[in-house]
XYZ file of C-alpha atoms in Angstrom:
771
model
C -30.343 -32.499 -16.957
C -30.811 -28.764 -16.643
C -28.061 -26.246 -16.231
C -28.054 -24.094 -13.134
C -29.410 -20.724 -14.264
C -27.884 -18.719 -11.420
C -24.815 -16.753 -12.449
C -22.750 -17.153 -9.292
C -19.099 -16.141 -8.732
C -17.881 -19.633 -9.597
C -19.557 -19.497 -12.992
C -18.012 -16.103 -13.619
C -14.601 -17.530 -12.686
C -15.159 -20.381 -15.106
C -15.379 -17.983 -18.022
C -12.860 -15.333 -17.032
C -10.070 -17.404 -18.474
C -11.735 -17.145 -21.880
C -12.802 -13.540 -21.532
C -9.987 -12.381 -23.757
C -9.788 -15.127 -26.377
C -9.914 -12.631 -29.224
C -7.230 -10.491 -27.606
C -5.012 -13.532 -26.996
C -5.320 -14.677 -30.610
C -4.678 -11.153 -31.832
C -1.561 -10.934 -29.662
C -0.232 -14.221 -31.027
C -0.972 -13.236 -34.629
C 0.597 -9.789 -34.299
C 3.673 -10.986 -32.417
C 4.519 -14.030 -34.467
C 3.027 -12.808 -37.733
C 5.257 -9.745 -37.690
C 8.252 -11.902 -36.778
C 7.463 -14.266 -39.630
C 7.167 -11.502 -42.234
C 10.471 -9.908 -41.202
C 12.411 -13.191 -41.043
C 10.861 -14.485 -44.261
C 11.951 -11.357 -46.145
C 15.425 -11.710 -44.644
C 15.584 -15.331 -45.801
C 14.663 -14.394 -49.358
C 17.345 -11.709 -49.405
C 19.997 -14.123 -48.117
C 18.951 -17.263 -49.976
C 20.927 -16.694 -53.183
C 23.827 -14.902 -51.498
C 24.773 -17.864 -49.300
C 24.267 -21.017 -51.382
C 26.533 -23.117 -49.142
C 24.040 -22.514 -46.320
C 20.723 -22.488 -48.174
C 21.427 -24.780 -51.131
C 23.755 -27.359 -49.628
C 22.770 -30.102 -52.039
C 23.977 -28.031 -54.971
C 27.185 -27.053 -53.167
C 28.275 -30.516 -52.029
C 28.937 -32.935 -54.934
C 27.974 -36.017 -52.915
C 24.515 -34.535 -52.231
C 23.876 -32.978 -55.623
C 20.607 -33.558 -57.448
C 18.928 -32.044 -60.495
C 16.250 -30.297 -58.443
C 18.854 -28.487 -56.342
C 20.520 -27.092 -59.455
C 17.482 -24.994 -60.283
C 17.963 -21.342 -59.314
C 15.179 -18.952 -58.367
C 14.822 -15.241 -57.758
C 13.704 -14.108 -54.288
C 10.210 -15.426 -53.550
C 10.140 -17.236 -56.925
C 11.290 -20.436 -55.222
C 7.819 -20.804 -53.689
C 5.994 -21.639 -56.937
C 9.170 -23.386 -58.081
C 9.134 -26.006 -55.335
C 5.349 -26.364 -55.501
C 5.595 -27.347 -59.180
C 8.035 -30.189 -58.453
C 6.211 -33.458 -59.134
C 5.800 -36.278 -56.639
C 7.895 -38.550 -58.850
C 10.812 -36.102 -58.853
C 10.632 -35.620 -55.095
C 10.524 -39.346 -54.474
C 13.413 -40.096 -56.808
C 15.764 -37.329 -55.634
C 14.685 -36.685 -52.037
C 13.458 -40.084 -50.880
C 10.178 -41.842 -50.157
C 10.097 -40.505 -46.595
C 10.175 -36.952 -47.958
C 7.290 -37.387 -50.376
C 5.313 -39.354 -47.756
C 5.574 -36.431 -45.341
C 4.732 -33.894 -48.052
C 1.682 -35.926 -49.068
C 0.571 -36.047 -45.422
C 0.779 -32.239 -45.255
C -1.213 -32.033 -48.483
C -3.823 -34.342 -46.962
C -4.083 -31.983 -43.997
C -4.392 -28.965 -46.293
C -7.246 -30.609 -48.220
C -9.075 -31.402 -44.985
C -8.509 -27.855 -43.713
C -9.870 -26.505 -46.991
C -12.999 -28.584 -46.462
C -13.106 -27.152 -42.931
C -12.988 -23.647 -44.407
C -15.992 -24.385 -46.643
C -17.817 -25.764 -43.600
C -16.864 -22.663 -41.609
C -18.516 -20.400 -44.188
C -21.950 -21.585 -43.045
C -21.152 -22.977 -39.585
C -19.732 -19.713 -38.179
C -22.947 -17.752 -38.916
C -24.901 -20.665 -37.491
C -23.114 -20.402 -34.137
C -22.914 -16.603 -34.133
C -26.659 -16.075 -34.586
C -27.604 -18.096 -31.496
C -29.752 -15.970 -29.170
C -28.619 -15.337 -25.608
C -30.206 -17.654 -23.074
C -29.404 -18.452 -19.480
C -27.129 -21.379 -20.468
C -24.910 -19.253 -22.738
C -25.230 -15.865 -21.082
C -21.601 -15.894 -19.927
C -20.217 -16.207 -23.460
C -19.392 -12.593 -24.299
C -16.080 -12.785 -26.137
C -16.384 -12.035 -29.840
C -14.264 -15.038 -30.828
C -16.139 -17.425 -28.530
C -19.413 -16.273 -30.054
C -18.253 -17.915 -33.297
C -17.907 -21.318 -31.589
C -20.291 -24.026 -30.447
C -20.051 -22.669 -26.887
C -22.284 -19.788 -27.951
C -25.225 -22.111 -28.604
C -27.706 -22.681 -25.814
C -28.843 -25.997 -24.376
C -30.597 -28.243 -26.930
C -30.200 -25.537 -29.576
C -31.397 -26.668 -33.036
C -28.175 -25.171 -34.384
C -26.390 -28.213 -32.972
C -27.706 -30.137 -35.982
C -25.233 -28.031 -37.956
C -22.483 -29.429 -35.729
C -23.556 -32.962 -36.625
C -23.730 -32.207 -40.365
C -20.278 -30.604 -40.264
C -18.873 -33.672 -38.486
C -20.235 -35.988 -41.167
C -18.900 -33.848 -44.013
C -15.383 -33.503 -42.588
C -14.973 -37.098 -41.466
C -16.384 -38.745 -44.588
C -14.165 -36.512 -46.694
C -11.207 -37.604 -44.546
C -12.065 -41.281 -45.113
C -12.303 -40.693 -48.859
C -8.914 -38.969 -48.960
C -7.265 -41.614 -46.786
C -8.594 -44.402 -48.983
C -7.127 -42.726 -52.063
C -3.839 -42.043 -50.288
C -3.535 -45.724 -49.429
C -3.893 -46.596 -53.104
C -1.123 -44.157 -53.979
C 1.147 -45.306 -51.152
C 0.760 -49.021 -51.882
C 1.597 -48.519 -55.561
C 4.675 -46.414 -54.781
C 5.795 -48.672 -51.937
C 5.733 -51.704 -54.217
C 7.859 -49.830 -56.753
C 10.442 -49.270 -54.033
C 10.331 -52.858 -52.831
C 11.277 -54.320 -56.216
C 14.505 -52.322 -56.450
C 17.783 -54.240 -56.361
C 18.635 -53.383 -52.782
C 19.936 -55.907 -50.220
C 17.117 -55.401 -47.714
C 14.504 -56.471 -50.284
C 16.240 -59.821 -50.885
C 17.115 -60.500 -47.244
C 15.282 -61.528 -44.093
C 16.427 -61.202 -40.519
C 16.070 -64.384 -38.466
C 16.114 -64.036 -34.696
C 16.217 -66.531 -31.842
C 18.000 -69.128 -33.951
C 18.072 -72.461 -32.030
C 21.479 -73.844 -31.078
C 21.240 -76.722 -33.547
C 20.933 -74.218 -36.403
C 23.484 -71.695 -35.193
C 26.024 -72.200 -37.958
C 26.260 -70.976 -41.525
C 25.896 -74.468 -42.998
C 23.071 -75.573 -40.703
C 20.937 -72.487 -41.278
C 21.785 -72.471 -44.980
C 20.717 -76.106 -45.319
C 17.544 -75.457 -43.331
C 16.347 -72.761 -45.739
C 17.668 -74.640 -48.781
C 15.253 -77.479 -47.970
C 12.301 -75.149 -48.495
C 13.715 -72.644 -50.994
C 15.915 -75.011 -53.057
C 18.926 -73.183 -54.479
C 17.623 -69.664 -53.793
C 19.736 -69.133 -50.651
C 22.649 -66.863 -51.528
C 24.293 -66.119 -48.209
C 23.917 -66.479 -44.461
C 25.533 -63.912 -42.175
C 25.406 -64.488 -38.428
C 25.947 -61.596 -36.037
C 29.108 -62.133 -34.002
C 30.232 -61.104 -30.527
C 33.437 -59.301 -31.466
C 33.687 -56.518 -28.879
C 37.461 -56.745 -28.587
C 37.919 -56.663 -32.347
C 35.602 -53.655 -32.585
C 37.651 -51.845 -29.945
C 40.805 -52.528 -31.939
C 39.113 -51.230 -35.092
C 37.993 -48.083 -33.289
C 41.463 -47.457 -31.925
C 42.906 -48.119 -35.386
C 40.634 -45.487 -36.907
C 41.565 -42.890 -34.288
C 45.275 -43.600 -34.667
C 45.027 -43.341 -38.463
C 43.438 -39.909 -38.114
C 46.178 -38.792 -35.747
C 48.826 -40.010 -38.190
C 47.214 -38.157 -41.092
C 47.057 -35.017 -38.978
C 50.717 -35.303 -38.024
C 51.700 -35.795 -41.662
C 49.632 -32.737 -42.606
C 51.446 -30.695 -39.949
C 54.771 -31.774 -41.443
C 53.595 -30.816 -44.932
C 52.348 -27.396 -43.871
C 55.124 -26.382 -41.472
C 58.087 -28.405 -42.700
C 58.713 -29.571 -39.114
C 58.043 -32.996 -37.696
C 55.416 -32.639 -34.947
C 56.211 -33.726 -31.404
C 53.960 -34.772 -28.559
C 54.418 -35.472 -24.877
C 53.897 -38.899 -23.302
C 54.270 -39.899 -19.667
C 56.444 -42.902 -20.412
C 58.733 -41.598 -23.166
C 58.564 -37.818 -22.830
C 58.727 -35.883 -26.121
C 58.409 -38.213 -29.093
C 58.036 -37.900 -32.848
C 54.272 -38.006 -33.581
C 54.601 -39.553 -37.038
C 56.883 -42.354 -35.880
C 54.791 -42.980 -32.759
C 51.406 -43.178 -34.512
C 52.868 -45.035 -37.484
C 54.377 -47.658 -35.201
C 51.190 -47.948 -33.170
C 49.192 -48.335 -36.378
C 51.427 -51.229 -37.477
C 50.935 -52.888 -34.099
C 47.162 -52.512 -34.399
C 47.244 -53.964 -37.908
C 49.027 -57.022 -36.563
C 46.621 -57.371 -33.621
C 43.579 -57.033 -35.871
C 44.942 -59.571 -38.327
C 45.697 -62.001 -35.486
C 42.213 -61.510 -34.025
C 40.615 -62.127 -37.410
C 42.700 -65.252 -37.912
C 41.704 -66.575 -34.480
C 38.020 -65.904 -35.095
C 38.161 -67.463 -38.535
C 39.862 -70.559 -37.139
C 37.213 -70.852 -34.414
C 34.322 -70.559 -36.858
C 35.899 -72.869 -39.445
C 36.374 -75.478 -36.725
C 32.720 -75.113 -35.712
C 31.587 -75.412 -39.335
C 33.730 -78.517 -39.778
C 32.111 -80.125 -36.736
C 28.674 -79.266 -38.073
C 29.674 -80.782 -41.423
C 30.578 -83.970 -39.567
C 27.301 -83.742 -37.609
C 29.105 -83.495 -34.284
C 26.316 -83.395 -31.690
C 28.387 -81.325 -29.273
C 28.810 -78.596 -31.909
C 25.102 -78.614 -32.619
C 24.170 -78.373 -28.948
C 26.826 -75.888 -27.873
C 27.868 -73.408 -30.602
C 30.725 -70.961 -29.921
C 29.657 -68.033 -27.708
C 30.941 -65.608 -30.347
C 28.056 -66.604 -32.644
C 24.847 -64.832 -31.692
C 21.384 -66.248 -32.311
C 20.507 -63.717 -35.014
C 21.354 -63.932 -38.723
C 20.625 -62.335 -42.060
C 19.622 -64.755 -44.830
C 19.812 -63.455 -48.403
C 17.956 -65.005 -51.342
C 18.314 -64.891 -55.099
C 14.679 -63.934 -55.725
C 12.110 -61.586 -54.263
C 9.646 -64.469 -54.226
C 11.745 -66.460 -51.772
C 12.593 -63.455 -49.589
C 8.954 -62.356 -49.380
C 7.748 -65.875 -48.614
C 10.430 -66.366 -45.955
C 9.241 -63.262 -44.111
C 5.676 -64.529 -43.817
C 6.255 -68.214 -43.023
C 6.396 -69.593 -39.484
C 9.644 -71.550 -39.668
C 9.718 -73.266 -36.286
C 7.231 -74.809 -33.901
C 8.581 -73.131 -30.766
C 7.106 -69.630 -30.225
C 9.565 -66.845 -31.115
C 12.173 -69.350 -32.347
C 13.582 -68.738 -35.838
C 11.388 -65.659 -36.121
C 11.815 -64.081 -39.575
C 11.081 -60.444 -40.368
C 12.036 -57.745 -42.827
C 15.719 -56.829 -42.753
C 16.660 -53.164 -42.391
C 18.973 -51.628 -45.008
C 22.591 -52.625 -44.265
C 23.641 -49.067 -43.437
C 20.858 -48.823 -40.836
C 21.645 -52.027 -38.901
C 22.370 -51.661 -35.163
C 24.796 -54.559 -34.808
C 24.873 -54.387 -31.007
C 21.195 -55.331 -30.977
C 21.304 -58.071 -33.617
C 20.897 -61.479 -32.005
C 20.141 -60.229 -28.498
C 18.638 -62.756 -26.117
C 14.852 -63.035 -26.428
C 14.175 -62.567 -22.716
C 16.519 -59.591 -22.554
C 14.547 -57.969 -25.370
C 11.294 -58.614 -23.519
C 12.680 -57.095 -20.327
C 14.086 -53.995 -22.043
C 10.791 -53.461 -23.900
C 8.891 -53.520 -20.612
C 11.444 -51.149 -19.086
C 11.134 -48.730 -22.020
C 7.344 -48.837 -21.750
C 7.465 -48.170 -18.006
C 9.849 -45.246 -18.463
C 7.597 -43.813 -21.167
C 4.552 -44.078 -18.911
C 6.321 -42.433 -15.959
C 7.631 -39.657 -18.181
C 4.158 -39.109 -19.598
C 2.734 -38.679 -16.095
C 5.515 -36.350 -14.947
C 5.321 -34.358 -18.177
C 1.842 -33.253 -17.102
C 3.347 -30.825 -14.576
C 5.267 -28.533 -16.954
C 2.580 -28.798 -19.660
C -0.166 -27.749 -17.238
C 1.992 -24.888 -15.957
C 2.699 -23.617 -19.466
C -1.000 -23.906 -20.369
C -1.808 -21.722 -17.366
C 0.363 -18.925 -18.788
C -2.267 -18.274 -21.439
C -4.812 -17.329 -18.745
C -3.497 -13.830 -18.191
C -6.424 -12.564 -16.108
C -6.149 -15.453 -13.666
C -2.403 -15.018 -13.318
C -2.747 -11.326 -12.546
C -5.229 -12.158 -9.795
C -2.916 -14.734 -8.249
C 0.328 -12.782 -8.611
C 0.221 -9.084 -7.791
C 3.597 -8.347 -9.399
C 2.173 -9.466 -12.750
C -0.776 -7.101 -12.320
C 1.603 -4.276 -11.485
C 3.699 -5.059 -14.561
C 0.574 -5.088 -16.748
C -0.464 -1.692 -15.389
C 3.000 -0.280 -16.041
C 3.271 -1.673 -19.578
C 0.198 -1.943 -21.779
C 1.718 -4.673 -23.958
C 2.504 -6.974 -21.041
C -0.746 -8.950 -21.380
C -0.112 -9.571 -25.061
C 3.442 -10.658 -24.378
C 2.404 -13.117 -21.668
C -0.319 -14.595 -23.859
C 2.154 -15.030 -26.723
C 4.767 -16.787 -24.566
C 2.645 -19.878 -23.760
C 2.572 -21.543 -27.221
C 6.259 -20.843 -27.783
C 7.146 -22.313 -24.385
C 5.098 -25.445 -25.120
C 6.857 -25.950 -28.459
C 10.265 -25.499 -26.799
C 9.282 -28.038 -24.136
C 8.128 -30.536 -26.769
C 11.425 -30.150 -28.636
C 13.064 -32.061 -25.770
C 10.882 -35.129 -26.297
C 12.637 -36.707 -29.328
C 15.919 -36.987 -27.408
C 14.280 -38.374 -24.244
C 11.956 -40.827 -25.967
C 14.660 -41.735 -28.478
C 16.781 -42.940 -25.556
C 13.899 -45.136 -24.381
C 13.481 -46.553 -27.888
C 17.143 -47.555 -27.995
C 16.560 -49.642 -24.870
C 14.045 -51.753 -26.778
C 16.771 -53.437 -28.833
C 15.684 -52.502 -32.358
C 17.935 -54.018 -35.009
C 17.597 -51.114 -37.435
C 16.623 -47.501 -37.935
C 13.173 -48.144 -39.515
C 11.789 -50.024 -36.508
C 13.368 -47.551 -34.084
C 11.827 -44.623 -35.970
C 8.439 -46.348 -35.907
C 8.665 -46.840 -32.144
C 9.750 -43.230 -31.651
C 6.836 -42.009 -33.770
C 4.368 -44.007 -31.655
C 5.729 -42.544 -28.420
C 5.894 -38.983 -29.729
C 2.356 -39.220 -31.068
C 1.165 -40.497 -27.691
C 2.735 -37.477 -26.006
C 1.345 -35.055 -28.576
C -2.202 -36.363 -28.148
C -2.200 -36.977 -24.396
C -0.012 -34.137 -23.156
C -0.062 -31.326 -25.678
C -3.730 -31.748 -26.603
C -5.626 -33.209 -23.655
C -3.603 -31.835 -20.761
C -3.496 -28.361 -22.296
C -7.234 -28.414 -22.935
C -8.211 -29.862 -19.563
C -5.867 -27.623 -17.599
C -7.587 -24.656 -19.188
C -11.131 -25.786 -18.361
C -11.093 -28.042 -15.314
C -7.905 -27.962 -13.266
C -8.371 -24.359 -12.140
C -12.081 -24.780 -11.341
C -11.856 -27.338 -8.539
C -13.471 -25.026 -5.987
C -16.468 -24.420 -8.222
C -16.782 -28.126 -8.963
C -16.845 -28.872 -5.235
C -19.799 -26.533 -4.708
C -21.859 -27.749 -7.682
C -20.180 -30.692 -9.433
C -22.867 -31.522 -11.993
C -23.909 -28.030 -12.984
C -20.418 -26.531 -13.029
C -18.917 -29.423 -15.013
C -21.544 -28.974 -17.721
C -21.155 -25.210 -17.813
C -17.354 -25.192 -17.773
C -16.927 -27.841 -20.454
C -19.743 -26.636 -22.676
C -18.345 -23.082 -22.811
C -14.591 -23.486 -22.231
C -13.649 -26.547 -24.270
C -14.493 -24.951 -27.622
C -12.646 -21.783 -26.576
C -9.430 -23.765 -26.143
C -9.133 -23.482 -29.911
C -7.182 -20.290 -29.255
C -4.463 -22.296 -27.524
C -4.073 -24.730 -30.399
C -4.397 -22.072 -33.069
C -1.575 -20.320 -31.244
C 0.513 -23.492 -31.295
C -0.046 -23.867 -35.027
C 0.809 -20.221 -35.648
C 4.046 -20.469 -33.648
C 5.017 -23.755 -35.287
C 4.349 -22.283 -38.717
C 5.947 -18.875 -38.225
C 8.821 -19.151 -35.786
C 9.413 -22.841 -36.457
C 9.426 -22.489 -40.235
C 11.616 -19.370 -40.204
C 14.051 -21.104 -37.867
C 14.078 -24.039 -40.280
C 14.553 -21.927 -43.393
C 17.156 -19.528 -42.001
C 19.180 -22.369 -40.434
C 20.532 -20.058 -37.762
C 21.866 -22.780 -35.491
C 23.663 -24.717 -38.283
C 25.176 -21.418 -39.449
C 26.366 -20.634 -35.923
C 27.804 -24.118 -35.397
C 29.534 -24.026 -38.781
C 31.059 -20.632 -37.961
C 32.411 -21.926 -34.651
C 33.623 -25.101 -36.368
C 35.852 -23.001 -38.628
C 37.907 -22.058 -35.584
C 37.409 -25.016 -33.239
C 38.512 -28.624 -33.658
C 40.837 -30.341 -36.166
C 40.811 -28.361 -39.416
C 44.266 -28.674 -40.944
C 43.328 -30.955 -43.839
C 40.304 -30.883 -46.121
C 39.155 -34.199 -44.665
C 39.326 -32.801 -41.124
C 37.422 -29.666 -42.086
C 34.559 -31.788 -43.432
C 34.145 -33.766 -40.201
C 31.874 -32.909 -37.291
C 33.506 -31.917 -34.022
C 31.041 -32.982 -31.331
C 27.874 -30.974 -32.120
C 29.757 -28.557 -34.373
C 29.099 -29.496 -37.990
C 30.465 -27.769 -41.102
C 28.023 -26.534 -43.718
C 28.853 -29.482 -45.982
C 27.179 -31.772 -43.409
C 23.578 -30.484 -43.384
C 22.240 -33.401 -41.381
C 19.079 -35.392 -42.005
C 15.390 -34.833 -41.427
C 13.947 -36.302 -38.229
C 10.811 -37.671 -39.856
C 9.529 -39.410 -36.720
C 9.329 -36.048 -34.926
C 7.805 -34.277 -37.933
C 5.118 -36.930 -38.447
C 4.242 -36.809 -34.731
C 4.002 -33.002 -34.699
C 1.663 -33.218 -37.670
C -0.646 -35.523 -35.693
C -1.242 -32.669 -33.226
C -2.335 -30.507 -36.156
C -4.688 -33.237 -37.375
C -6.451 -33.708 -34.050
C -6.702 -29.940 -33.650
C -8.303 -29.742 -37.096
C -10.748 -32.610 -36.540
C -11.888 -31.257 -33.156
C -11.943 -27.524 -33.677
C -13.052 -27.371 -37.303
C -16.365 -28.466 -35.761
C -16.333 -26.747 -32.369
C -14.604 -23.500 -33.381
C -14.721 -23.343 -37.200
C -12.504 -20.279 -37.528
C -9.551 -22.532 -36.622
C -9.808 -24.185 -40.066
C -8.384 -21.071 -41.710
C -5.377 -21.118 -39.377
C -4.847 -24.836 -39.939
C -5.029 -24.382 -43.731
C -2.337 -21.719 -43.591
C -0.238 -23.919 -41.302
C -0.369 -27.009 -43.524
C 0.354 -24.967 -46.666
C 3.327 -23.142 -45.130
C 4.856 -26.357 -43.828
C 4.327 -27.994 -47.209
C 6.169 -25.228 -49.067
C 8.908 -24.911 -46.450
C 9.793 -28.582 -46.203
C 9.621 -29.029 -49.955
C 12.367 -26.443 -50.170
C 14.402 -28.027 -47.377
C 14.385 -31.593 -48.692
C 15.225 -30.373 -52.197
C 17.973 -27.878 -51.358
C 19.314 -28.702 -47.891
C 18.938 -32.095 -46.258
C 20.835 -35.288 -46.974
C 18.330 -38.023 -47.972
C 20.643 -40.796 -46.777
C 18.352 -41.706 -43.854
C 15.410 -42.549 -46.134
C 13.626 -45.674 -44.840
C 11.388 -46.205 -47.861
C 8.313 -44.467 -46.454
C 8.004 -46.878 -43.538
C 6.333 -44.292 -41.265
C 3.411 -43.448 -43.535
C 1.137 -46.421 -42.641
C 1.534 -45.650 -38.941
C 0.771 -41.994 -39.593
C -2.338 -42.960 -41.571
C -3.495 -45.117 -38.674
C -2.879 -42.235 -36.265
C -5.051 -39.962 -38.429
C -7.965 -42.386 -38.024
C -7.377 -42.398 -34.258
C -7.508 -38.589 -34.313
C -10.844 -38.807 -36.142
C -12.282 -41.112 -33.479
C -11.026 -38.932 -30.621
C -12.532 -35.851 -32.255
C -15.884 -37.559 -32.772
C -16.039 -38.667 -29.141
C -15.160 -35.129 -28.085
C -17.967 -33.692 -30.225
C -20.400 -36.255 -28.790
C -19.373 -35.179 -25.292
C -19.898 -31.495 -26.034
C -23.293 -32.202 -27.609
C -24.219 -34.197 -24.523
C -23.212 -31.316 -22.273
C -25.306 -29.040 -24.460
C -28.253 -31.390 -23.752
C -28.638 -32.217 -27.419
C -31.009 -35.150 -26.963
C -31.592 -35.457 -30.703
C -28.058 -34.674 -31.927
C -26.091 -37.135 -29.781
C -27.765 -40.244 -31.280
C -27.137 -38.837 -34.764
C -23.381 -38.900 -34.104
C -23.327 -42.598 -33.259
C -23.585 -43.817 -36.900
C -20.560 -41.653 -37.749
C -18.580 -43.285 -34.956
C -19.661 -46.709 -36.202
C -18.715 -45.864 -39.802
C -15.272 -44.682 -38.732
C -14.658 -47.859 -36.736
C -15.787 -49.966 -39.687
C -13.534 -47.948 -41.995
C -10.616 -48.621 -39.627
C -11.462 -52.316 -39.546
C -11.673 -52.382 -43.326
C -8.212 -50.850 -43.687
C -6.821 -53.267 -41.122
C -7.982 -56.276 -43.116
C -5.712 -55.842 -46.133
C -4.557 -52.258 -46.709
C -1.937 -52.123 -43.972
C -0.675 -55.561 -44.973
C -0.520 -54.559 -48.648
C 1.438 -51.464 -47.611
C 4.310 -53.532 -46.227
C 4.137 -56.750 -48.278
C 5.077 -57.227 -51.913
C 2.523 -59.415 -53.760
C 3.792 -62.585 -55.388
C 2.760 -61.371 -58.861
C 5.047 -58.343 -58.617
C 7.801 -60.492 -57.099
C 7.627 -62.829 -60.082
C 7.630 -59.978 -62.608
C 10.644 -58.339 -60.939
C 12.528 -61.647 -60.730
C 11.909 -62.358 -64.401
C 13.016 -58.873 -65.403
C 16.168 -59.279 -63.332
C 16.838 -62.685 -64.892
C 16.699 -61.164 -68.364
C 18.700 -58.100 -67.409
C 21.216 -59.732 -65.025
C 23.662 -56.820 -65.246
C 24.846 -57.008 -61.654
C 24.010 -60.579 -60.790
C 24.124 -61.116 -57.020
C 27.101 -58.875 -56.340
C 24.945 -56.378 -54.431
C 24.015 -59.113 -51.931
C 27.375 -60.704 -51.162
C 28.780 -59.352 -47.921
C 26.080 -56.682 -47.602
C 25.156 -57.832 -44.080
C 28.663 -58.460 -42.805
C 29.791 -56.600 -39.710
C 32.241 -53.918 -40.733
C 34.839 -55.029 -38.205
C 34.998 -58.464 -39.864
C 36.071 -57.091 -43.237
C 39.810 -57.158 -43.800
C 41.618 -54.451 -45.736
C 40.932 -54.255 -49.449
C 43.984 -56.321 -50.389
C 42.940 -59.193 -48.088
C 40.052 -61.622 -48.195
C 37.062 -61.551 -45.887
C 37.068 -63.442 -42.633
C 33.525 -64.707 -42.848
C 32.808 -68.360 -43.403
C 30.425 -69.686 -46.030
C 29.175 -73.091 -47.002
C 31.246 -73.515 -50.113
C 33.980 -71.030 -49.277
C 33.088 -68.678 -52.129
C 30.421 -66.440 -50.723
C 27.607 -68.864 -49.993
C 24.890 -70.344 -52.127
C 25.695 -71.685 -55.565
C 25.969 -75.217 -56.807
C 27.297 -76.723 -53.610
C 24.152 -75.916 -51.666
C 21.969 -78.414 -53.433
C 24.556 -81.121 -52.994
C 24.695 -80.610 -49.245
C 20.971 -80.216 -48.700
C 19.947 -83.825 -48.580
C 22.733 -84.672 -46.175
C 22.003 -81.757 -43.885
C 18.274 -82.459 -43.927
C 18.827 -85.699 -42.012
C 19.590 -83.805 -38.801
C 17.181 -80.892 -39.333
C 14.221 -80.870 -36.906
C 11.773 -83.520 -38.064
C 7.984 -83.211 -37.887
C 6.231 -85.370 -35.273
C 5.065 -88.785 -36.493
C 1.521 -88.975 -37.781
C -0.967 -90.407 -35.353
């Protein structure tokens, strides 16, 4: 297909939006580069003067670590944090932290390869002679991109070679990263932590919905390895009493602190009694709540003990109709890693979805309201969350397309006379408008984690790791579809509908072949803003400092305990918060697809991406070492999904390059790209066979070695398992016993299990008779 050689007004309009690519990039670099330099110098001057703000982990004893105790002179912290080993980061900052840092390092290595490619690819594009098909490319920056080549230009073979080099290098790095991740993940999975010895069992059938029944069921297959069974309970009223008890206790402590500080007993006004003594009122109410909670626990314990007794007697009514307070989800803990790992992978029941076992989240990350939810309710809420995500994705196109249009200054001045007048009155107006677009897009995207996080909560996840994984998937979808595709298409197609109507075939080829590579300016701008403004905002911690300052004067602050608590969104400096790794991983995926696409189409972008990955690496190393609380570490659970997303970015980039080569009428180059696509798909298939499974499953050999080492060591026994997955509201005060019911009355498991197994097995579901 030949390109229309006539340079008509529509073709001119198609390239006017890219007529100032160099100026737009210069404006972004000057504006945000200057801001970065100033704020970065300010940070280095303030860093050692305000350790409670910039070295929280060394200021708060509960967060202290050896790495945070290291002190550095201004700017010396940069090589200091770079020298910290992966092992130190993993041990003191968490597996999530080192997984994210390693992902940034992977991006930096790929960008460095892109820079080496750019050394010869930029001259290749720049030396293309002017022909009719590329006559409209006049911008200096666009002349360094593939858009400057003419139709069927032999220089397009350089595009193919660059694609092979970058993508094969990416596959090599990913393969090595999987080896590292699997080894480190297995080290984490053998630690004595409750989630590694426990499985979550959902959709438990009625006949197994008791501690004894489910315990006996697993004991048949795992002998005496079952330690404890904890069913989730419907205890809404008890939880309300506990919540009210906690609030009343805080009020009582506050009233006692007022008495200690002022010497006067505090009073408060009530509608029923008028002015009353606060200490007496809250103390009396606390005693009443203690009695109500104790009575509720006694009633629940009596109900469950009665149910267990009926199950013991094999009462058919108890088996068919368990108490409504017992949900159909339970946590089953085992003595050995071998049994826990095997239980996760075995299909335990013939009915689909029944007695479905999966990895248990850490106890502190369990969402008890979602444990044991009805199967059909979970299916419905998942569909609802998916529908809401889809609708939001469609509607999100409107603001993203509008913001993308802000970068086309010349077009805006034609459409809006007041903008042209402002540009004439102020010479810097064009630069300012061009610099606003990437910042506005980043601000818009900052709203996504809260919106999509709400949708994820509707899906009924039982723990933080699975919720974070779902949030990462949704955020990545938005980053790729909205931030990348919509921004790129809105800059090359949406505003050219009139031209496309007059000459659809010719104009589509011309617009895409020249404009798509030039969209690198938009994404280079996004990376620059994210690296400069975003990193300085992260390092300076301006919002936490502001909130902490307000918190000093707002909210309860009489006692030391009160001063350490958050008051709505106002957090003191001793509560630095946690890293939102799902959002960070998703934002990094936008950088990866930008690198894979534009390192080939507009090679100069590789230098910007290299600087971006390196700056983020240094900045977040500092933050996880000196600032953030690692309590939300999920054991690196997001890394496999991120690795899979990187491969998807590779495939999208390759298809994009094939499309551009096709539009450039590269009859010989397009077929040469097909083997690369095939190799990438085969690489993905190869990883899917075992690598992703090995990343989340502990092999039996390592299970055995860890179990034997624990048997010899046996310093803690099974104490770390007992009661780990018990709802907090069911635990009595320290001086009382627990309410939960076990098989032998002493915490579950033990010698009595084996004795009861053969008897219980008689009423367990039997296999069908052999034919």
